[in-house]
CSV table of C-alpha atoms in Angstrom, one decimal:
chain,number,residue,atom,x,y,z
A,4,MET,CA,-22.1,24.6,3.7
A,5,THR,CA,-19.5,26.7,5.4
A,6,PRO,CA,-18.8,27.5,9.1
A,7,SER,CA,-20.9,30.7,8.6
A,8,THR,CA,-23.9,29.0,7.0
A,9,PRO,CA,-27.1,30.3,8.7
A,10,GLY,CA,-28.7,27.7,10.8
A,11,ALA,CA,-25.6,25.5,11.2
A,12,ASN,CA,-25.2,24.0,14.7
A,13,GLY,CA,-22.0,23.6,16.6
A,14,TRP,CA,-21.4,20.1,15.4
A,15,GLN,CA,-21.8,21.2,11.8
A,16,ARG,CA,-19.6,24.3,12.3
A,17,PHE,CA,-16.8,22.1,13.8
A,18,TRP,CA,-16.6,19.9,10.7
A,19,ASN,CA,-17.1,22.7,8.2
A,20,ARG,CA,-13.8,24.2,9.3
A,21,GLY,CA,-12.1,21.2,7.7
A,22,GLY,CA,-8.4,20.5,8.0
A,23,TRP,CA,-6.0,17.5,8.0
A,24,TRP,CA,-6.4,16.8,11.7
A,25,ARG,CA,-10.2,16.6,11.5
A,26,SER,CA,-9.7,14.2,8.6
A,27,LEU,CA,-7.4,12.0,10.8
A,28,LEU,CA,-9.9,12.2,13.6
A,29,LEU,CA,-12.8,11.1,11.4
A,30,VAL,CA,-10.8,8.1,10.0
A,31,VAL,CA,-9.7,7.0,13.5
A,32,ALA,CA,-13.3,7.3,14.8
A,33,TYR,CA,-14.7,5.4,11.8
A,34,TYR,CA,-12.1,2.6,12.2
A,35,ALA,CA,-12.9,2.3,15.9
A,36,LEU,CA,-16.6,2.1,15.3
A,37,TYR,CA,-16.1,-0.3,12.5
A,38,GLN,CA,-14.1,-2.7,14.7
A,39,LEU,CA,-16.7,-2.4,17.5
A,40,GLY,CA,-19.5,-3.1,15.0
A,41,SER,CA,-17.7,-6.1,13.6
A,42,LEU,CA,-17.8,-7.7,17.0
A,43,ALA,CA,-21.6,-8.2,16.6
A,44,PHE,CA,-21.0,-10.6,13.7
A,45,ILE,CA,-18.3,-12.8,15.4
A,46,PRO,CA,-20.9,-15.3,16.6
A,47,LEU,CA,-22.2,-15.7,13.1
A,48,TYR,CA,-18.7,-15.9,11.6
A,49,THR,CA,-17.5,-18.6,14.0
A,50,SER,CA,-20.6,-20.7,13.7
A,51,THR,CA,-20.0,-21.7,10.1
A,52,ASP,CA,-17.2,-23.0,7.8
A,53,ASP,CA,-19.1,-22.3,4.6
A,54,PRO,CA,-16.7,-20.1,2.4
A,55,ALA,CA,-19.5,-17.9,1.1
A,56,ALA,CA,-21.0,-17.5,4.6
A,57,LEU,CA,-17.6,-16.5,5.9
A,58,VAL,CA,-17.4,-13.7,3.3
A,59,TRP,CA,-20.9,-12.5,4.2
A,60,PHE,CA,-20.4,-12.5,8.0
A,61,GLY,CA,-16.7,-11.4,7.9
A,62,THR,CA,-16.8,-8.8,5.2
A,63,VAL,CA,-20.2,-7.9,3.8
A,64,LEU,CA,-22.2,-7.2,6.9
A,65,PRO,CA,-19.5,-5.4,8.9
A,66,VAL,CA,-18.6,-3.1,6.0
A,67,ALA,CA,-22.3,-2.5,5.2
A,68,LEU,CA,-22.8,-1.4,8.8
A,69,GLY,CA,-19.8,0.9,8.4
A,70,GLY,CA,-21.3,2.5,5.3
A,71,PHE,CA,-24.6,3.1,7.1
A,72,ILE,CA,-22.7,4.8,9.9
A,73,LEU,CA,-21.0,7.1,7.3
A,74,LEU,CA,-24.4,8.0,5.8
A,75,LEU,CA,-25.7,8.9,9.2
A,76,PHE,CA,-22.7,11.1,9.8
A,77,ALA,CA,-23.1,12.8,6.4
A,78,TRP,CA,-26.7,13.5,7.2
A,79,SER,CA,-25.8,14.9,10.6
A,80,VAL,CA,-23.3,17.4,9.2
A,81,GLY,CA,-25.5,18.2,6.1
A,82,TRP,CA,-23.0,17.0,3.6
A,83,LEU,CA,-25.0,14.5,1.5
A,84,ARG,CA,-25.4,16.9,-1.4
A,85,GLU,CA,-21.7,17.9,-1.2
A,86,LEU,CA,-20.5,14.4,-1.2
A,87,PHE,CA,-22.6,13.0,-3.9
A,88,GLY,CA,-23.1,16.1,-6.0
A,89,ARG,CA,-21.0,17.5,-8.8
A,90,GLN,CA,-17.3,18.0,-7.8
A,91,PRO,CA,-16.3,21.7,-7.3
A,92,ILE,CA,-13.1,21.3,-9.4
A,93,GLY,CA,-12.8,19.7,-12.9
A,94,GLY,CA,-10.3,17.2,-14.2
A,95,ARG,CA,-7.8,17.0,-17.1
A,96,GLY,CA,-7.8,14.6,-19.9
A,97,TRP,CA,-4.7,12.8,-18.7
A,98,MET,CA,-6.5,11.8,-15.5
A,99,TRP,CA,-8.4,9.2,-17.5
A,100,ILE,CA,-5.2,7.2,-17.3
A,101,ALA,CA,-6.1,6.4,-13.7
A,102,VAL,CA,-9.5,5.0,-14.8
A,103,GLY,CA,-7.9,3.0,-17.6
A,104,VAL,CA,-5.3,1.4,-15.4
A,105,VAL,CA,-7.8,0.3,-12.8
A,106,LEU,CA,-10.2,-1.0,-15.3
A,107,LEU,CA,-7.5,-2.9,-17.2
A,108,SER,CA,-6.2,-4.5,-14.1
A,109,ASN,CA,-9.7,-5.5,-12.9
A,110,VAL,CA,-10.8,-6.9,-16.3
A,111,LEU,CA,-7.7,-9.0,-16.6
A,112,ARG,CA,-8.2,-10.5,-13.1
A,113,PHE,CA,-11.8,-11.2,-13.6
A,114,ALA,CA,-10.9,-12.9,-16.9
A,115,THR,CA,-8.5,-15.2,-15.2
A,116,VAL,CA,-10.7,-16.5,-12.3
A,117,ASP,CA,-11.6,-20.2,-12.2
A,118,TYR,CA,-15.3,-19.6,-11.6
A,119,GLY,CA,-16.1,-23.3,-11.6
A,120,ALA,CA,-13.8,-23.8,-8.6
A,121,ALA,CA,-15.0,-20.7,-6.8
A,122,GLY,CA,-18.8,-21.4,-7.2
A,123,ALA,CA,-21.6,-19.0,-7.6
A,124,GLY,CA,-22.1,-18.4,-3.9
A,125,ILE,CA,-18.5,-17.2,-3.4
A,126,VAL,CA,-18.6,-15.0,-6.5
A,127,LEU,CA,-21.9,-13.4,-5.5
A,128,ALA,CA,-20.7,-12.8,-1.9
A,129,TRP,CA,-17.5,-11.1,-3.1
A,130,LEU,CA,-19.3,-9.0,-5.7
A,131,VAL,CA,-21.7,-7.7,-3.0
A,132,GLY,CA,-18.8,-7.3,-0.5
A,133,GLY,CA,-16.9,-5.3,-3.1
A,134,LEU,CA,-19.8,-2.9,-3.5
A,135,CYS,CA,-20.0,-2.4,0.3
A,136,VAL,CA,-16.2,-1.9,0.6
A,137,GLY,CA,-16.1,0.4,-2.4
A,138,PHE,CA,-19.0,2.5,-1.0
A,139,ALA,CA,-17.7,2.8,2.6
A,140,GLU,CA,-14.0,3.4,1.9
A,141,GLU,CA,-14.6,5.8,-1.0
A,142,VAL,CA,-17.2,7.8,0.9
A,143,LEU,CA,-14.8,8.0,3.9
A,144,THR,CA,-11.6,8.9,2.0
A,145,ARG,CA,-12.5,10.4,-1.4
A,146,GLY,CA,-15.7,11.8,0.1
A,147,PHE,CA,-15.2,13.1,3.7
A,148,VAL,CA,-11.4,13.4,3.7
A,149,VAL,CA,-11.3,15.2,0.4
A,150,ASN,CA,-14.1,17.5,1.4
A,151,LEU,CA,-12.4,18.3,4.8
A,152,MET,CA,-9.1,19.0,3.2
A,153,ARG,CA,-10.6,21.3,0.6
A,154,LYS,CA,-12.5,23.2,3.4
A,155,GLY,CA,-9.1,23.6,5.1
A,156,GLY,CA,-7.8,25.4,2.0
A,157,TYR,CA,-5.2,22.9,0.8
A,158,ARG,CA,-4.0,22.5,-2.7
A,159,GLU,CA,-5.3,19.5,-4.6
A,160,ILE,CA,-2.0,17.6,-4.6
A,161,THR,CA,-2.1,17.7,-0.8
A,162,VAL,CA,-5.8,16.8,-0.8
A,163,ALA,CA,-4.9,13.7,-3.0
A,164,ALA,CA,-1.9,12.7,-0.9
A,165,VAL,CA,-3.6,13.0,2.5
A,166,SER,CA,-6.7,11.2,1.3
A,167,ALA,CA,-4.6,8.4,-0.1
A,168,ALA,CA,-2.4,8.2,2.9
A,169,LEU,CA,-5.3,7.9,5.3
A,170,PHE,CA,-6.8,5.3,3.0
A,171,ALA,CA,-3.6,3.3,3.2
A,172,VAL,CA,-3.4,3.6,7.0
A,173,LEU,CA,-6.8,2.0,7.3
A,174,HIS,CA,-5.2,-1.2,6.0
A,175,ALA,CA,-2.4,-1.2,8.6
A,176,GLY,CA,-4.7,-2.9,11.0
A,177,ASN,CA,-4.3,-6.1,8.9
A,178,LEU,CA,-1.2,-6.7,11.0
A,179,LEU,CA,-3.5,-7.5,13.9
A,180,SER,CA,-5.1,-10.3,11.9
A,181,GLY,CA,-1.8,-12.1,11.5
A,182,GLN,CA,-0.7,-10.6,8.1
A,183,SER,CA,3.1,-10.5,7.8
A,184,PRO,CA,4.9,-7.1,8.1
A,185,PHE,CA,6.2,-7.5,4.5
A,186,ALA,CA,2.8,-8.2,3.1
A,187,THR,CA,1.3,-5.3,5.1
A,188,ALA,CA,4.1,-2.9,3.9
A,189,PHE,CA,3.4,-3.8,0.3
A,190,GLN,CA,-0.3,-3.4,0.8
A,191,LEU,CA,0.3,0.1,2.3
A,192,VAL,CA,2.2,1.2,-0.8
A,193,TYR,CA,-0.4,-0.4,-3.1
A,194,THR,CA,-3.4,1.2,-1.3
A,195,PHE,CA,-1.7,4.6,-1.3
A,196,ALA,CA,-1.1,4.4,-5.0
A,197,PHE,CA,-4.6,3.1,-5.6
A,198,GLY,CA,-6.0,6.0,-3.5
A,199,ILE,CA,-4.3,8.4,-5.8
A,200,LEU,CA,-5.9,6.8,-8.8
A,201,MET,CA,-9.3,6.9,-7.1
A,202,TYR,CA,-8.8,10.6,-6.4
A,203,LEU,CA,-8.0,11.2,-10.1
A,204,SER,CA,-11.1,9.2,-11.0
A,205,LEU,CA,-13.1,11.5,-8.8
A,206,ARG,CA,-11.7,14.6,-10.5
A,207,VAL,CA,-12.0,13.5,-14.1
A,208,THR,CA,-15.5,12.0,-13.7
A,209,GLY,CA,-16.8,14.8,-11.5
A,210,SER,CA,-18.7,12.4,-9.2
A,211,LEU,CA,-18.0,10.2,-6.2
A,212,ILE,CA,-20.2,7.5,-7.7
A,213,TRP,CA,-17.5,6.4,-10.2
A,214,PRO,CA,-14.6,5.9,-7.8
A,215,ILE,CA,-17.1,3.8,-5.7
A,216,LEU,CA,-17.9,1.6,-8.6
A,217,LEU,CA,-14.3,1.3,-9.7
A,218,HIS,CA,-13.3,0.3,-6.2
A,219,ALA,CA,-16.3,-2.0,-6.0
A,220,SER,CA,-14.9,-4.0,-8.9
A,221,THR,CA,-11.3,-4.1,-7.6
A,222,ASP,CA,-11.5,-6.0,-4.3
A,223,PRO,CA,-13.6,-8.9,-5.8
A,224,SER,CA,-11.2,-9.2,-8.7
A,225,ILE,CA,-8.2,-9.4,-6.4
A,226,PHE,CA,-9.6,-11.9,-3.9
A,227,LEU,CA,-11.2,-14.2,-6.5
A,228,GLN,CA,-8.2,-14.2,-8.8
A,229,THR,CA,-5.9,-14.8,-5.8
A,230,LEU,CA,-7.9,-17.6,-4.3
A,231,TYR,CA,-9.2,-19.2,-7.5
A,232,PRO,CA,-6.7,-18.5,-10.3
A,233,ALA,CA,-7.4,-20.1,-13.7
A,234,ASP,CA,-4.6,-21.9,-15.6
A,235,GLY,CA,-2.8,-20.1,-18.3
A,236,ALA,CA,-0.2,-17.4,-19.1
A,237,LEU,CA,-2.8,-14.6,-18.9
A,238,THR,CA,-3.2,-15.4,-15.1
A,239,THR,CA,0.5,-14.5,-14.5
A,240,ILE,CA,0.1,-11.3,-16.4
A,241,ALA,CA,-3.1,-10.4,-14.6
A,242,ALA,CA,-1.4,-11.0,-11.2
A,243,GLN,CA,1.0,-8.0,-12.0
A,244,GLY,CA,-1.9,-5.5,-12.0
A,245,ASN,CA,-0.9,-4.3,-8.5
A,246,ILE,CA,2.5,-3.3,-9.8
A,247,LEU,CA,0.9,-1.3,-12.6
A,248,VAL,CA,-1.3,0.5,-10.1
A,249,ILE,CA,1.6,1.4,-7.9
A,250,LEU,CA,3.7,2.8,-10.7
A,251,ALA,CA,0.8,4.8,-12.2
A,252,GLY,CA,-0.3,6.2,-8.8
A,253,ILE,CA,3.1,7.3,-7.7
A,254,VAL,CA,3.9,8.9,-11.1
A,255,LEU,CA,0.6,10.6,-11.7
A,256,LEU,CA,0.5,12.2,-8.1
A,257,PHE,CA,3.2,14.7,-9.2
A,258,PHE,CA,1.1,16.0,-12.0
A,259,ILE,CA,-1.9,17.0,-9.9
A,260,ARG,CA,-2.6,20.7,-9.8
A,261,GLY,CA,-5.4,23.1,-8.7
A,262,LYS,CA,-7.2,24.3,-5.6
A,263,VAL,CA,-10.8,24.7,-4.7
A,264,ALA,CA,-11.7,28.3,-3.7
A,265,ASP,CA,-13.2,28.6,-0.3
A,266,PRO,CA,-16.7,30.2,-0.7
A,267,ALA,CA,-16.4,31.7,2.8
A,268,ARG,CA,-13.3,33.7,1.8
A,269,THR,CA,-14.2,34.6,-1.8
A,270,ILE,CA,-14.0,38.4,-2.3
A,271,GLU,CA,-16.2,38.6,-5.3
A,272,PRO,CA,-19.7,37.1,-4.7
A,273,SER,CA,-20.1,36.4,-8.4
A,274,ALA,CA,-16.9,34.4,-8.7
A,275,SER,CA,-17.4,30.7,-9.3
A,276,PRO,CA,-15.9,28.2,-6.9
A,277,ARG,CA,-15.4,25.7,-9.7
A,278,THR,CA,-11.9,25.7,-11.2
A,279,ASN,CA,-9.9,23.5,-13.5
A,280,GLY,CA,-6.4,22.4,-12.7
């Protein structure tokens, strides 16, 4: 849908113009609504000391609400098909490196979790939480932000960088929860690089579903391996996965090429908007 799509209302035309500042506006609005929605679960969170219940009330339910809000927004602007359909630009073979790096890191972490110490309840809660986080954060950044940036006419390297930067900024709020400035700074670097790898996963697979699933397996692997590490040398190796992600994301960013043609500005009606770059 473009700004000139027949039947589009003013709300839809506003978002269909795209651009970086609309991307920023959407991320800020989502973050504010997410924080407000989280307040509804505080009574449940503070009423228990069960570790699994804390994950459900502190992570799963608030993020699930955020994902629902994003789906409502997608429906309101008529973007459900654009977000979850085939991507308008293809990928290159080297982009599979991004998928491989994330999978390798996650598999190593899952393999070095002390599941006996964690317990089935915690593991299940984090797996569901990971799915909710992966859905909400990927729909927001690799879905909406990427789509808005492409509608604004930006080249794909800018699309990737802005979507990753806004994804990283979402995590700056951890300072408010007492996280140290050093830990937050490292997290911002990591999440930016991870965002680049998720963008490349989007490109090379052609569908938003795959970054969602990759992301869904990442958060549980990190939290479970950090809180319940198994004994052994492999655990130390697995703990370095974040460094691998940072290096891969920063390096691969500079190889991104291509641009999605704007259907509203295409001179030849028969020209295809799908390109490879």
